[in-house]
JSON list of C-alpha atoms in Angstrom, two decimals:
[
{"chain": "A", "resi": 156, "resn": "MET", "atom": "CA", "xyz": [-35.90, -7.46, 15.21]},
{"chain": "A", "resi": 157, "resn": "MET", "atom": "CA", "xyz": [-34.33, -3.98, 15.19]},
{"chain": "A", "resi": 158, "resn": "ILE", "atom": "CA", "xyz": [-37.34, -2.10, 13.83]},
{"chain": "A", "resi": 159, "resn": "GLN", "atom": "CA", "xyz": [-39.37, -3.33, 16.79]},
{"chain": "A", "resi": 160, "resn": "LYS", "atom": "CA", "xyz": [-37.02, -1.62, 19.22]},
{"chain": "A", "resi": 161, "resn": "ALA", "atom": "CA", "xyz": [-38.48, 1.65, 20.52]},
{"chain": "A", "resi": 162, "resn": "ASP", "atom": "CA", "xyz": [-35.41, 3.78, 19.85]},
{"chain": "A", "resi": 163, "resn": "VAL", "atom": "CA", "xyz": [-35.13, 2.50, 16.27]},
{"chain": "A", "resi": 164, "resn": "GLY", "atom": "CA", "xyz": [-38.83, 2.39, 15.51]},
{"chain": "A", "resi": 165, "resn": "GLN", "atom": "CA", "xyz": [-39.43, 6.00, 16.53]},
{"chain": "A", "resi": 166, "resn": "CYS", "atom": "CA", "xyz": [-37.20, 7.11, 13.67]},
{"chain": "A", "resi": 167, "resn": "LEU", "atom": "CA", "xyz": [-39.24, 5.34, 10.98]},
{"chain": "A", "resi": 168, "resn": "THR", "atom": "CA", "xyz": [-42.81, 5.40, 9.70]},
{"chain": "A", "resi": 169, "resn": "ASP", "atom": "CA", "xyz": [-44.87, 2.22, 9.41]},
{"chain": "A", "resi": 170, "resn": "VAL", "atom": "CA", "xyz": [-44.34, 2.28, 5.64]},
{"chain": "A", "resi": 171, "resn": "ASP", "atom": "CA", "xyz": [-40.57, 2.58, 6.16]},
{"chain": "A", "resi": 172, "resn": "LYS", "atom": "CA", "xyz": [-40.65, -0.46, 8.45]},
{"chain": "A", "resi": 173, "resn": "PHE", "atom": "CA", "xyz": [-42.64, -2.41, 5.87]},
{"chain": "A", "resi": 174, "resn": "ALA", "atom": "CA", "xyz": [-40.03, -1.50, 3.25]},
{"chain": "A", "resi": 175, "resn": "VAL", "atom": "CA", "xyz": [-37.22, -2.68, 5.55]},
{"chain": "A", "resi": 176, "resn": "LEU", "atom": "CA", "xyz": [-38.96, -6.03, 6.04]},
{"chain": "A", "resi": 177, "resn": "ILE", "atom": "CA", "xyz": [-39.49, -6.50, 2.30]},
{"chain": "A", "resi": 178, "resn": "ALA", "atom": "CA", "xyz": [-35.88, -5.56, 1.51]},
{"chain": "A", "resi": 179, "resn": "ALA", "atom": "CA", "xyz": [-34.55, -7.91, 4.19]},
{"chain": "A", "resi": 180, "resn": "VAL", "atom": "CA", "xyz": [-36.57, -10.80, 2.76]},
{"chain": "A", "resi": 181, "resn": "CYS", "atom": "CA", "xyz": [-35.75, -10.03, -0.87]},
{"chain": "A", "resi": 182, "resn": "HIS", "atom": "CA", "xyz": [-32.17, -8.76, -0.75]},
{"chain": "A", "resi": 183, "resn": "ASP", "atom": "CA", "xyz": [-30.66, -12.08, -1.90]},
{"chain": "A", "resi": 184, "resn": "LEU", "atom": "CA", "xyz": [-33.39, -13.37, -4.23]},
{"chain": "A", "resi": 185, "resn": "GLY", "atom": "CA", "xyz": [-31.92, -15.63, -6.90]},
{"chain": "A", "resi": 186, "resn": "HIS", "atom": "CA", "xyz": [-28.39, -15.46, -5.49]},
{"chain": "A", "resi": 187, "resn": "PRO", "atom": "CA", "xyz": [-26.15, -17.90, -7.42]},
{"chain": "A", "resi": 188, "resn": "GLY", "atom": "CA", "xyz": [-23.65, -18.40, -4.59]},
{"chain": "A", "resi": 189, "resn": "VAL", "atom": "CA", "xyz": [-20.82, -16.42, -6.19]},
{"chain": "A", "resi": 190, "resn": "ASN", "atom": "CA", "xyz": [-19.89, -12.75, -6.05]},
{"chain": "A", "resi": 191, "resn": "ASN", "atom": "CA", "xyz": [-20.13, -9.96, -8.61]},
{"chain": "A", "resi": 192, "resn": "ASP", "atom": "CA", "xyz": [-16.47, -10.25, -9.58]},
{"chain": "A", "resi": 193, "resn": "PHE", "atom": "CA", "xyz": [-16.92, -13.93, -10.43]},
{"chain": "A", "resi": 194, "resn": "LEU", "atom": "CA", "xyz": [-19.91, -13.13, -12.65]},
{"chain": "A", "resi": 195, "resn": "VAL", "atom": "CA", "xyz": [-17.80, -10.64, -14.59]},
{"chain": "A", "resi": 196, "resn": "LYS", "atom": "CA", "xyz": [-14.78, -12.98, -14.88]},
{"chain": "A", "resi": 197, "resn": "THR", "atom": "CA", "xyz": [-16.97, -15.77, -16.26]},
{"chain": "A", "resi": 198, "resn": "ASP", "atom": "CA", "xyz": [-19.04, -13.52, -18.52]},
{"chain": "A", "resi": 199, "resn": "ASP", "atom": "CA", "xyz": [-22.13, -14.89, -16.78]},
{"chain": "A", "resi": 200, "resn": "ILE", "atom": "CA", "xyz": [-25.49, -13.99, -18.29]},
{"chain": "A", "resi": 201, "resn": "LEU", "atom": "CA", "xyz": [-26.26, -11.92, -15.19]},
{"chain": "A", "resi": 202, "resn": "SER", "atom": "CA", "xyz": [-23.23, -9.75, -15.92]},
{"chain": "A", "resi": 203, "resn": "ARG", "atom": "CA", "xyz": [-24.63, -9.13, -19.39]},
{"chain": "A", "resi": 204, "resn": "THR", "atom": "CA", "xyz": [-28.13, -8.45, -18.10]},
{"chain": "A", "resi": 205, "resn": "TYR", "atom": "CA", "xyz": [-27.53, -5.99, -15.28]},
{"chain": "A", "resi": 206, "resn": "ASP", "atom": "CA", "xyz": [-25.39, -2.95, -14.66]},
{"chain": "A", "resi": 207, "resn": "PRO", "atom": "CA", "xyz": [-23.15, -2.99, -11.56]},
{"chain": "A", "resi": 208, "resn": "PRO", "atom": "CA", "xyz": [-23.77, -3.92, -8.88]},
{"chain": "A", "resi": 209, "resn": "ILE", "atom": "CA", "xyz": [-24.90, -6.99, -10.80]},
{"chain": "A", "resi": 210, "resn": "LEU", "atom": "CA", "xyz": [-26.29, -9.17, -8.02]},
{"chain": "A", "resi": 211, "resn": "GLU", "atom": "CA", "xyz": [-28.03, -6.35, -6.17]},
{"chain": "A", "resi": 212, "resn": "ASN", "atom": "CA", "xyz": [-29.73, -5.20, -9.38]},
{"chain": "A", "resi": 213, "resn": "HIS", "atom": "CA", "xyz": [-30.72, -8.81, -10.01]},
{"chain": "A", "resi": 214, "resn": "HIS", "atom": "CA", "xyz": [-32.21, -9.15, -6.52]},
{"chain": "A", "resi": 215, "resn": "TRP", "atom": "CA", "xyz": [-34.07, -5.87, -6.94]},
{"chain": "A", "resi": 216, "resn": "ALA", "atom": "CA", "xyz": [-35.43, -6.84, -10.36]},
{"chain": "A", "resi": 217, "resn": "MET", "atom": "CA", "xyz": [-36.79, -10.09, -8.96]},
{"chain": "A", "resi": 218, "resn": "ALA", "atom": "CA", "xyz": [-38.28, -8.36, -5.91]},
{"chain": "A", "resi": 219, "resn": "LYS", "atom": "CA", "xyz": [-39.90, -5.67, -8.04]},
{"chain": "A", "resi": 220, "resn": "SER", "atom": "CA", "xyz": [-41.44, -8.23, -10.40]},
{"chain": "A", "resi": 221, "resn": "ILE", "atom": "CA", "xyz": [-42.95, -10.07, -7.44]},
{"chain": "A", "resi": 222, "resn": "LEU", "atom": "CA", "xyz": [-44.22, -6.94, -5.73]},
{"chain": "A", "resi": 223, "resn": "GLU", "atom": "CA", "xyz": [-45.83, -5.65, -8.92]},
{"chain": "A", "resi": 224, "resn": "ALA", "atom": "CA", "xyz": [-47.30, -8.98, -10.06]},
{"chain": "A", "resi": 225, "resn": "PRO", "atom": "CA", "xyz": [-51.12, -8.85, -10.19]},
{"chain": "A", "resi": 226, "resn": "GLY", "atom": "CA", "xyz": [-52.61, -11.24, -7.69]},
{"chain": "A", "resi": 227, "resn": "GLY", "atom": "CA", "xyz": [-49.19, -12.20, -6.38]},
{"chain": "A", "resi": 228, "resn": "GLY", "atom": "CA", "xyz": [-46.84, -10.29, -4.13]},
{"chain": "A", "resi": 229, "resn": "GLY", "atom": "CA", "xyz": [-48.43, -7.16, -5.52]},
{"chain": "A", "resi": 230, "resn": "GLY", "atom": "CA", "xyz": [-51.39, -7.87, -3.30]},
{"chain": "A", "resi": 231, "resn": "MET", "atom": "CA", "xyz": [-49.32, -6.59, -0.39]},
{"chain": "A", "resi": 232, "resn": "ILE", "atom": "CA", "xyz": [-49.00, -3.11, -1.85]},
{"chain": "A", "resi": 233, "resn": "SER", "atom": "CA", "xyz": [-51.91, -2.82, -4.29]},
{"chain": "A", "resi": 234, "resn": "SER", "atom": "CA", "xyz": [-54.10, -1.08, -1.71]},
{"chain": "A", "resi": 235, "resn": "LEU", "atom": "CA", "xyz": [-51.55, 1.67, -1.16]},
{"chain": "A", "resi": 236, "resn": "SER", "atom": "CA", "xyz": [-51.91, 5.02, -2.87]},
{"chain": "A", "resi": 237, "resn": "ASP", "atom": "CA", "xyz": [-49.65, 5.61, -5.87]},
{"chain": "A", "resi": 238, "resn": "THR", "atom": "CA", "xyz": [-47.49, 8.02, -3.87]},
{"chain": "A", "resi": 239, "resn": "VAL", "atom": "CA", "xyz": [-47.05, 5.69, -0.90]},
{"chain": "A", "resi": 240, "resn": "ARG", "atom": "CA", "xyz": [-46.42, 2.70, -3.16]},
{"chain": "A", "resi": 241, "resn": "MET", "atom": "CA", "xyz": [-43.72, 4.56, -5.09]},
{"chain": "A", "resi": 242, "resn": "ASP", "atom": "CA", "xyz": [-42.08, 5.72, -1.86]},
{"chain": "A", "resi": 243, "resn": "LEU", "atom": "CA", "xyz": [-42.12, 2.18, -0.48]},
{"chain": "A", "resi": 244, "resn": "LEU", "atom": "CA", "xyz": [-40.55, 0.77, -3.64]},
{"chain": "A", "resi": 245, "resn": "ALA", "atom": "CA", "xyz": [-37.88, 3.48, -3.55]},
{"chain": "A", "resi": 246, "resn": "PHE", "atom": "CA", "xyz": [-37.01, 2.51, 0.04]},
{"chain": "A", "resi": 247, "resn": "VAL", "atom": "CA", "xyz": [-36.90, -1.19, -0.85]},
{"chain": "A", "resi": 248, "resn": "HIS", "atom": "CA", "xyz": [-34.67, -0.49, -3.85]},
{"chain": "A", "resi": 249, "resn": "ASN", "atom": "CA", "xyz": [-32.29, 1.72, -1.89]},
{"chain": "A", "resi": 250, "resn": "SER", "atom": "CA", "xyz": [-32.03, -0.81, 0.94]},
{"chain": "A", "resi": 251, "resn": "ILE", "atom": "CA", "xyz": [-31.28, -3.73, -1.38]},
{"chain": "A", "resi": 252, "resn": "MET", "atom": "CA", "xyz": [-28.60, -1.67, -3.13]},
{"chain": "A", "resi": 253, "resn": "ALA", "atom": "CA", "xyz": [-27.08, -0.99, 0.30]},
{"chain": "A", "resi": 254, "resn": "THR", "atom": "CA", "xyz": [-26.26, -4.68, 0.73]},
{"chain": "A", "resi": 255, "resn": "ASP", "atom": "CA", "xyz": [-23.56, -4.35, -1.94]},
{"chain": "A", "resi": 256, "resn": "MET", "atom": "CA", "xyz": [-20.33, -4.61, 0.03]},
{"chain": "A", "resi": 257, "resn": "SER", "atom": "CA", "xyz": [-18.67, -2.03, -2.20]},
{"chain": "A", "resi": 258, "resn": "VAL", "atom": "CA", "xyz": [-20.76, 0.67, -0.47]},
{"chain": "A", "resi": 259, "resn": "HIS", "atom": "CA", "xyz": [-19.96, -0.54, 3.07]},
{"chain": "A", "resi": 260, "resn": "LYS", "atom": "CA", "xyz": [-17.22, 2.06, 3.59]},
{"chain": "A", "resi": 261, "resn": "HIS", "atom": "CA", "xyz": [-19.52, 4.87, 2.43]},
{"chain": "A", "resi": 262, "resn": "LEU", "atom": "CA", "xyz": [-22.30, 3.71, 4.74]},
{"chain": "A", "resi": 263, "resn": "THR", "atom": "CA", "xyz": [-20.06, 3.50, 7.80]},
{"chain": "A", "resi": 264, "resn": "GLU", "atom": "CA", "xyz": [-18.53, 6.92, 7.09]},
{"chain": "A", "resi": 265, "resn": "LYS", "atom": "CA", "xyz": [-21.96, 8.48, 6.81]},
{"chain": "A", "resi": 266, "resn": "LEU", "atom": "CA", "xyz": [-23.14, 6.58, 9.88]},
{"chain": "A", "resi": 267, "resn": "GLN", "atom": "CA", "xyz": [-20.19, 7.97, 11.82]},
{"chain": "A", "resi": 268, "resn": "GLU", "atom": "CA", "xyz": [-21.52, 11.45, 11.08]},
{"chain": "A", "resi": 269, "resn": "LYS", "atom": "CA", "xyz": [-24.75, 10.41, 12.79]},
{"chain": "A", "resi": 270, "resn": "VAL", "atom": "CA", "xyz": [-22.80, 9.03, 15.74]},
{"chain": "A", "resi": 271, "resn": "ASN", "atom": "CA", "xyz": [-20.98, 12.33, 16.09]},
{"chain": "A", "resi": 272, "resn": "ILE", "atom": "CA", "xyz": [-24.17, 14.41, 16.26]},
{"chain": "A", "resi": 273, "resn": "LYS", "atom": "CA", "xyz": [-26.13, 12.16, 18.59]},
{"chain": "A", "resi": 274, "resn": "VAL", "atom": "CA", "xyz": [-26.96, 13.99, 21.83]},
{"chain": "A", "resi": 275, "resn": "GLY", "atom": "CA", "xyz": [-27.66, 12.14, 25.06]},
{"chain": "A", "resi": 276, "resn": "ASP", "atom": "CA", "xyz": [-29.92, 9.12, 24.69]},
{"chain": "A", "resi": 277, "resn": "ALA", "atom": "CA", "xyz": [-32.12, 10.43, 21.89]},
{"chain": "A", "resi": 278, "resn": "ALA", "atom": "CA", "xyz": [-31.60, 8.47, 18.68]},
{"chain": "A", "resi": 279, "resn": "ALA", "atom": "CA", "xyz": [-33.97, 10.89, 16.98]},
{"chain": "A", "resi": 280, "resn": "GLU", "atom": "CA", "xyz": [-31.27, 13.52, 17.42]},
{"chain": "A", "resi": 281, "resn": "ALA", "atom": "CA", "xyz": [-29.25, 11.62, 14.83]},
{"chain": "A", "resi": 282, "resn": "PHE", "atom": "CA", "xyz": [-32.11, 10.31, 12.70]},
{"chain": "A", "resi": 283, "resn": "SER", "atom": "CA", "xyz": [-35.06, 12.65, 12.42]},
{"chain": "A", "resi": 284, "resn": "PRO", "atom": "CA", "xyz": [-38.39, 10.93, 11.66]},
{"chain": "A", "resi": 285, "resn": "ASP", "atom": "CA", "xyz": [-39.37, 14.16, 9.90]},
{"chain": "A", "resi": 286, "resn": "SER", "atom": "CA", "xyz": [-36.51, 13.85, 7.42]},
{"chain": "A", "resi": 287, "resn": "PRO", "atom": "CA", "xyz": [-37.14, 11.57, 4.40]},
{"chain": "A", "resi": 288, "resn": "GLU", "atom": "CA", "xyz": [-33.39, 11.54, 3.77]},
{"chain": "A", "resi": 289, "resn": "ASP", "atom": "CA", "xyz": [-32.65, 10.35, 7.30]},
{"chain": "A", "resi": 290, "resn": "ARG", "atom": "CA", "xyz": [-35.30, 7.66, 7.10]},
{"chain": "A", "resi": 291, "resn": "LEU", "atom": "CA", "xyz": [-34.06, 6.47, 3.70]},
{"chain": "A", "resi": 292, "resn": "PHE", "atom": "CA", "xyz": [-30.49, 6.23, 5.00]},
{"chain": "A", "resi": 293, "resn": "LEU", "atom": "CA", "xyz": [-31.50, 4.53, 8.24]},
{"chain": "A", "resi": 294, "resn": "SER", "atom": "CA", "xyz": [-33.53, 1.94, 6.33]},
{"chain": "A", "resi": 295, "resn": "ALA", "atom": "CA", "xyz": [-30.50, 1.17, 4.17]},
{"chain": "A", "resi": 296, "resn": "VAL", "atom": "CA", "xyz": [-28.23, 0.91, 7.22]},
{"chain": "A", "resi": 297, "resn": "LEU", "atom": "CA", "xyz": [-30.62, -1.44, 9.01]},
{"chain": "A", "resi": 298, "resn": "VAL", "atom": "CA", "xyz": [-30.88, -3.82, 6.06]},
{"chain": "A", "resi": 299, "resn": "HIS", "atom": "CA", "xyz": [-27.12, -3.76, 5.50]},
{"chain": "A", "resi": 300, "resn": "ALA", "atom": "CA", "xyz": [-26.51, -4.35, 9.21]},
{"chain": "A", "resi": 301, "resn": "ALA", "atom": "CA", "xyz": [-29.04, -7.17, 9.24]},
{"chain": "A", "resi": 302, "resn": "ASP", "atom": "CA", "xyz": [-27.18, -8.72, 6.31]},
{"chain": "A", "resi": 303, "resn": "LEU", "atom": "CA", "xyz": [-24.10, -8.69, 8.57]},
{"chain": "A", "resi": 304, "resn": "SER", "atom": "CA", "xyz": [-25.92, -9.77, 11.72]},
{"chain": "A", "resi": 305, "resn": "GLY", "atom": "CA", "xyz": [-25.13, -13.49, 11.70]},
{"chain": "A", "resi": 306, "resn": "GLN", "atom": "CA", "xyz": [-22.22, -13.03, 14.10]},
{"chain": "A", "resi": 307, "resn": "GLY", "atom": "CA", "xyz": [-24.47, -11.10, 16.49]},
{"chain": "A", "resi": 308, "resn": "MET", "atom": "CA", "xyz": [-26.81, -14.03, 17.01]},
{"chain": "A", "resi": 309, "resn": "SER", "atom": "CA", "xyz": [-26.41, -16.91, 19.43]},
{"chain": "A", "resi": 310, "resn": "GLN", "atom": "CA", "xyz": [-23.07, -18.71, 19.38]},
{"chain": "A", "resi": 311, "resn": "MET", "atom": "CA", "xyz": [-24.55, -21.73, 17.60]},
{"chain": "A", "resi": 312, "resn": "SER", "atom": "CA", "xyz": [-26.24, -19.59, 14.95]},
{"chain": "A", "resi": 313, "resn": "ALA", "atom": "CA", "xyz": [-23.15, -17.43, 14.47]},
{"chain": "A", "resi": 314, "resn": "TYR", "atom": "CA", "xyz": [-20.94, -20.46, 13.89]},
{"chain": "A", "resi": 315, "resn": "PHE", "atom": "CA", "xyz": [-23.50, -21.89, 11.47]},
{"chain": "A", "resi": 316, "resn": "PHE", "atom": "CA", "xyz": [-23.59, -18.68, 9.43]},
{"chain": "A", "resi": 317, "resn": "GLY", "atom": "CA", "xyz": [-19.81, -18.48, 9.45]},
{"chain": "A", "resi": 318, "resn": "ARG", "atom": "CA", "xyz": [-19.37, -22.03, 8.20]},
{"chain": "A", "resi": 319, "resn": "CYS", "atom": "CA", "xyz": [-21.94, -21.42, 5.43]},
{"chain": "A", "resi": 320, "resn": "MET", "atom": "CA", "xyz": [-19.96, -18.42, 4.18]},
{"chain": "A", "resi": 321, "resn": "ILE", "atom": "CA", "xyz": [-16.68, -20.34, 4.33]},
{"chain": "A", "resi": 322, "resn": "ARG", "atom": "CA", "xyz": [-18.25, -23.17, 2.31]},
{"chain": "A", "resi": 323, "resn": "GLU", "atom": "CA", "xyz": [-19.60, -20.74, -0.31]},
{"chain": "A", "resi": 324, "resn": "PHE", "atom": "CA", "xyz": [-16.31, -18.86, -0.68]},
{"chain": "A", "resi": 325, "resn": "HIS", "atom": "CA", "xyz": [-14.26, -22.05, -0.84]},
{"chain": "A", "resi": 326, "resn": "ALA", "atom": "CA", "xyz": [-16.56, -23.45, -3.53]},
{"chain": "A", "resi": 327, "resn": "GLN", "atom": "CA", "xyz": [-16.08, -20.34, -5.65]},
{"chain": "A", "resi": 328, "resn": "TYR", "atom": "CA", "xyz": [-12.31, -20.49, -5.16]},
{"chain": "A", "resi": 329, "resn": "ASP", "atom": "CA", "xyz": [-12.28, -24.14, -6.28]},
{"chain": "A", "resi": 330, "resn": "VAL", "atom": "CA", "xyz": [-14.11, -23.21, -9.49]},
{"chain": "A", "resi": 331, "resn": "GLU", "atom": "CA", "xyz": [-11.70, -20.33, -10.11]},
{"chain": "A", "resi": 332, "resn": "CYS", "atom": "CA", "xyz": [-8.77, -22.75, -9.76]},
{"chain": "A", "resi": 333, "resn": "ALA", "atom": "CA", "xyz": [-10.37, -25.37, -11.99]},
{"chain": "A", "resi": 334, "resn": "ARG", "atom": "CA", "xyz": [-11.18, -22.87, -14.73]},
{"chain": "A", "resi": 335, "resn": "GLY", "atom": "CA", "xyz": [-7.90, -20.98, -14.59]},
{"chain": "A", "resi": 336, "resn": "LEU", "atom": "CA", "xyz": [-9.54, -17.73, -13.53]},
{"chain": "A", "resi": 337, "resn": "ALA", "atom": "CA", "xyz": [-7.99, -14.91, -11.55]},
{"chain": "A", "resi": 338, "resn": "LEU", "atom": "CA", "xyz": [-8.13, -16.06, -7.93]},
{"chain": "A", "resi": 339, "resn": "THR", "atom": "CA", "xyz": [-10.05, -14.13, -5.29]},
{"chain": "A", "resi": 340, "resn": "THR", "atom": "CA", "xyz": [-7.45, -13.38, -2.63]},
{"chain": "A", "resi": 341, "resn": "PHE", "atom": "CA", "xyz": [-9.64, -13.41, 0.46]},
{"chain": "A", "resi": 342, "resn": "MET", "atom": "CA", "xyz": [-11.05, -16.80, -0.52]},
{"chain": "A", "resi": 343, "resn": "GLN", "atom": "CA", "xyz": [-7.67, -18.52, -0.53]},
{"chain": "A", "resi": 344, "resn": "GLY", "atom": "CA", "xyz": [-6.62, -20.83, 2.28]},
{"chain": "A", "resi": 345, "resn": "LEU", "atom": "CA", "xyz": [-10.13, -21.55, 3.53]},
{"chain": "A", "resi": 346, "resn": "ASP", "atom": "CA", "xyz": [-9.48, -25.29, 3.49]},
{"chain": "A", "resi": 347, "resn": "THR", "atom": "CA", "xyz": [-7.58, -25.10, 6.80]},
{"chain": "A", "resi": 348, "resn": "PRO", "atom": "CA", "xyz": [-8.77, -24.14, 10.30]},
{"chain": "A", "resi": 349, "resn": "LEU", "atom": "CA", "xyz": [-6.07, -21.47, 10.46]},
{"chain": "A", "resi": 350, "resn": "GLY", "atom": "CA", "xyz": [-7.17, -19.90, 7.18]},
{"chain": "A", "resi": 351, "resn": "GLN", "atom": "CA", "xyz": [-10.80, -19.99, 8.26]},
{"chain": "A", "resi": 352, "resn": "ALA", "atom": "CA", "xyz": [-10.04, -18.38, 11.61]},
{"chain": "A", "resi": 353, "resn": "LYS", "atom": "CA", "xyz": [-7.97, -15.63, 9.99]},
{"chain": "A", "resi": 354, "resn": "ALA", "atom": "CA", "xyz": [-10.72, -14.90, 7.47]},
{"chain": "A", "resi": 355, "resn": "GLN", "atom": "CA", "xyz": [-13.41, -14.78, 10.15]},
{"chain": "A", "resi": 356, "resn": "LEU", "atom": "CA", "xyz": [-11.33, -12.58, 12.43]},
{"chain": "A", "resi": 357, "resn": "GLY", "atom": "CA", "xyz": [-10.63, -10.17, 9.59]},
{"chain": "A", "resi": 358, "resn": "PHE", "atom": "CA", "xyz": [-14.33, -10.02, 8.67]},
{"chain": "A", "resi": 359, "resn": "LEU", "atom": "CA", "xyz": [-15.32, -9.43, 12.28]},
{"chain": "A", "resi": 360, "resn": "SER", "atom": "CA", "xyz": [-12.62, -6.88, 13.03]},
{"chain": "A", "resi": 361, "resn": "HIS", "atom": "CA", "xyz": [-12.77, -4.77, 9.89]},
{"chain": "A", "resi": 362, "resn": "VAL", "atom": "CA", "xyz": [-16.37, -5.10, 8.69]},
{"chain": "A", "resi": 363, "resn": "VAL", "atom": "CA", "xyz": [-18.90, -6.31, 11.22]},
{"chain": "A", "resi": 364, "resn": "THR", "atom": "CA", "xyz": [-17.67, -4.96, 14.55]},
{"chain": "A", "resi": 365, "resn": "PRO", "atom": "CA", "xyz": [-17.08, -1.32, 13.53]},
{"chain": "A", "resi": 366, "resn": "MET", "atom": "CA", "xyz": [-20.59, -0.98, 12.10]},
{"chain": "A", "resi": 367, "resn": "TRP", "atom": "CA", "xyz": [-22.31, -2.61, 15.05]},
{"chain": "A", "resi": 368, "resn": "MET", "atom": "CA", "xyz": [-20.31, -0.48, 17.48]},
{"chain": "A", "resi": 369, "resn": "GLN", "atom": "CA", "xyz": [-21.58, 2.61, 15.64]},
{"chain": "A", "resi": 370, "resn": "LEU", "atom": "CA", "xyz": [-25.15, 1.38, 15.82]},
{"chain": "A", "resi": 371, "resn": "ARG", "atom": "CA", "xyz": [-24.79, 0.67, 19.54]},
{"chain": "A", "resi": 372, "resn": "VAL", "atom": "CA", "xyz": [-23.87, 4.31, 20.16]},
{"chain": "A", "resi": 373, "resn": "VAL", "atom": "CA", "xyz": [-26.97, 5.59, 18.38]},
{"chain": "A", "resi": 374, "resn": "PHE", "atom": "CA", "xyz": [-29.38, 2.84, 19.40]},
{"chain": "A", "resi": 375, "resn": "GLU", "atom": "CA", "xyz": [-28.78, 1.39, 22.84]},
{"chain": "A", "resi": 376, "resn": "SER", "atom": "CA", "xyz": [-31.33, -1.35, 22.16]},
{"chain": "A", "resi": 377, "resn": "VAL", "atom": "CA", "xyz": [-28.90, -3.15, 19.81]},
{"chain": "A", "resi": 378, "resn": "ALA", "atom": "CA", "xyz": [-26.18, -3.40, 22.46]},
{"chain": "A", "resi": 379, "resn": "GLY", "atom": "CA", "xyz": [-26.81, -7.12, 22.85]},
{"chain": "A", "resi": 380, "resn": "PHE", "atom": "CA", "xyz": [-26.04, -7.74, 19.18]},
{"chain": "A", "resi": 381, "resn": "ALA", "atom": "CA", "xyz": [-22.88, -5.66, 19.36]},
{"chain": "A", "resi": 382, "resn": "ASP", "atom": "CA", "xyz": [-21.74, -7.45, 22.52]},
{"chain": "A", "resi": 383, "resn": "ARG", "atom": "CA", "xyz": [-22.19, -10.86, 20.88]},
{"chain": "A", "resi": 384, "resn": "VAL", "atom": "CA", "xyz": [-20.18, -9.74, 17.85]},
{"chain": "A", "resi": 385, "resn": "GLU", "atom": "CA", "xyz": [-17.34, -8.79, 20.19]},
{"chain": "A", "resi": 386, "resn": "LYS", "atom": "CA", "xyz": [-17.67, -12.13, 21.94]},
{"chain": "A", "resi": 387, "resn": "ARG", "atom": "CA", "xyz": [-17.29, -14.02, 18.64]},
{"chain": "A", "resi": 388, "resn": "THR", "atom": "CA", "xyz": [-14.03, -12.15, 18.06]},
{"chain": "A", "resi": 389, "resn": "GLU", "atom": "CA", "xyz": [-12.74, -13.05, 21.51]},
{"chain": "A", "resi": 390, "resn": "GLU", "atom": "CA", "xyz": [-13.51, -16.74, 20.94]},
{"chain": "A", "resi": 391, "resn": "ILE", "atom": "CA", "xyz": [-10.96, -17.04, 18.14]},
{"chain": "A", "resi": 392, "resn": "ASP", "atom": "CA", "xyz": [-7.82, -18.28, 19.90]},
{"chain": "A", "resi": 393, "resn": "PHE", "atom": "CA", "xyz": [-5.05, -19.12, 17.45]},
{"chain": "A", "resi": 394, "resn": "ASP", "atom": "CA", "xyz": [-3.28, -21.12, 20.14]},
{"chain": "A", "resi": 395, "resn": "ASN", "atom": "CA", "xyz": [-6.31, -23.36, 20.57]},
{"chain": "A", "resi": 396, "resn": "LEU", "atom": "CA", "xyz": [-8.23, -23.50, 17.29]},
{"chain": "A", "resi": 397, "resn": "ASP", "atom": "CA", "xyz": [-9.55, -26.96, 18.18]},
{"chain": "A", "resi": 398, "resn": "ALA", "atom": "CA", "xyz": [-11.81, -25.27, 20.71]},
{"chain": "A", "resi": 399, "resn": "TRP", "atom": "CA", "xyz": [-13.18, -22.76, 18.19]},
{"chain": "A", "resi": 400, "resn": "GLY", "atom": "CA", "xyz": [-16.62, -23.85, 16.98]},
{"chain": "A", "resi": 401, "resn": "GLY", "atom": "CA", "xyz": [-16.41, -21.96, 13.72]},
{"chain": "A", "resi": 402, "resn": "THR", "atom": "CA", "xyz": [-14.22, -24.47, 11.92]},
{"chain": "A", "resi": 403, "resn": "LEU", "atom": "CA", "xyz": [-15.66, -26.08, 8.79]},
{"chain": "A", "resi": 404, "resn": "HIS", "atom": "CA", "xyz": [-14.22, -29.50, 8.01]},
{"chain": "A", "resi": 405, "resn": "LEU", "atom": "CA", "xyz": [-13.95, -29.65, 4.24]},
{"chain": "A", "resi": 406, "resn": "PRO", "atom": "CA", "xyz": [-13.37, -32.89, 2.29]}
]
């Protein structure tokens, strides 16, 4: 767990770490298995209930209702002072919003600024524990990175996560085809090993790897995750896809 690493943990307060844990647990509450664009195209009730980003606001609304429920999840935060409780909820909200993929580019650009100012081995040079803004941003980055951490786990776990995403995307694409909806481009062709490998390589190369490489510069303790992400990329051999364990055999 990243917040348990010394170089990461020194940049956050205990309340910040608690907020990160809550956001990580709650960031996909009530997820329907389709993306925001699909909800809009189908005029889903969620698209009429929440402002964009629809799913992230839905997850936050569910998390907030649990955390504030008397005798329920609210028991975790009821003993906190009003000020601390409000700060914690603000961190949870911001971190859940950061899992919206539409803000990925903004997060990595801002993270690059932190990479550029890091001096020596001191992560606190980039993220000051005395700066609420730094801690808020770091919490958001950690939850977003954790949301993209499946490919940094063991090979077996990484392949499992990858196949789950392929199955979810392909299912949405099938519904779009059946209902005559505008088709989601990156979900096309996932019924073949070649299409799956191309999609996974693109995701790794353009989304996951750049962010984890940035984090590795600032926090040396996450190097193992970053190395495993690179390894998953190297394992995709288009000349020998039969040997790639990430293939999902669809009916």
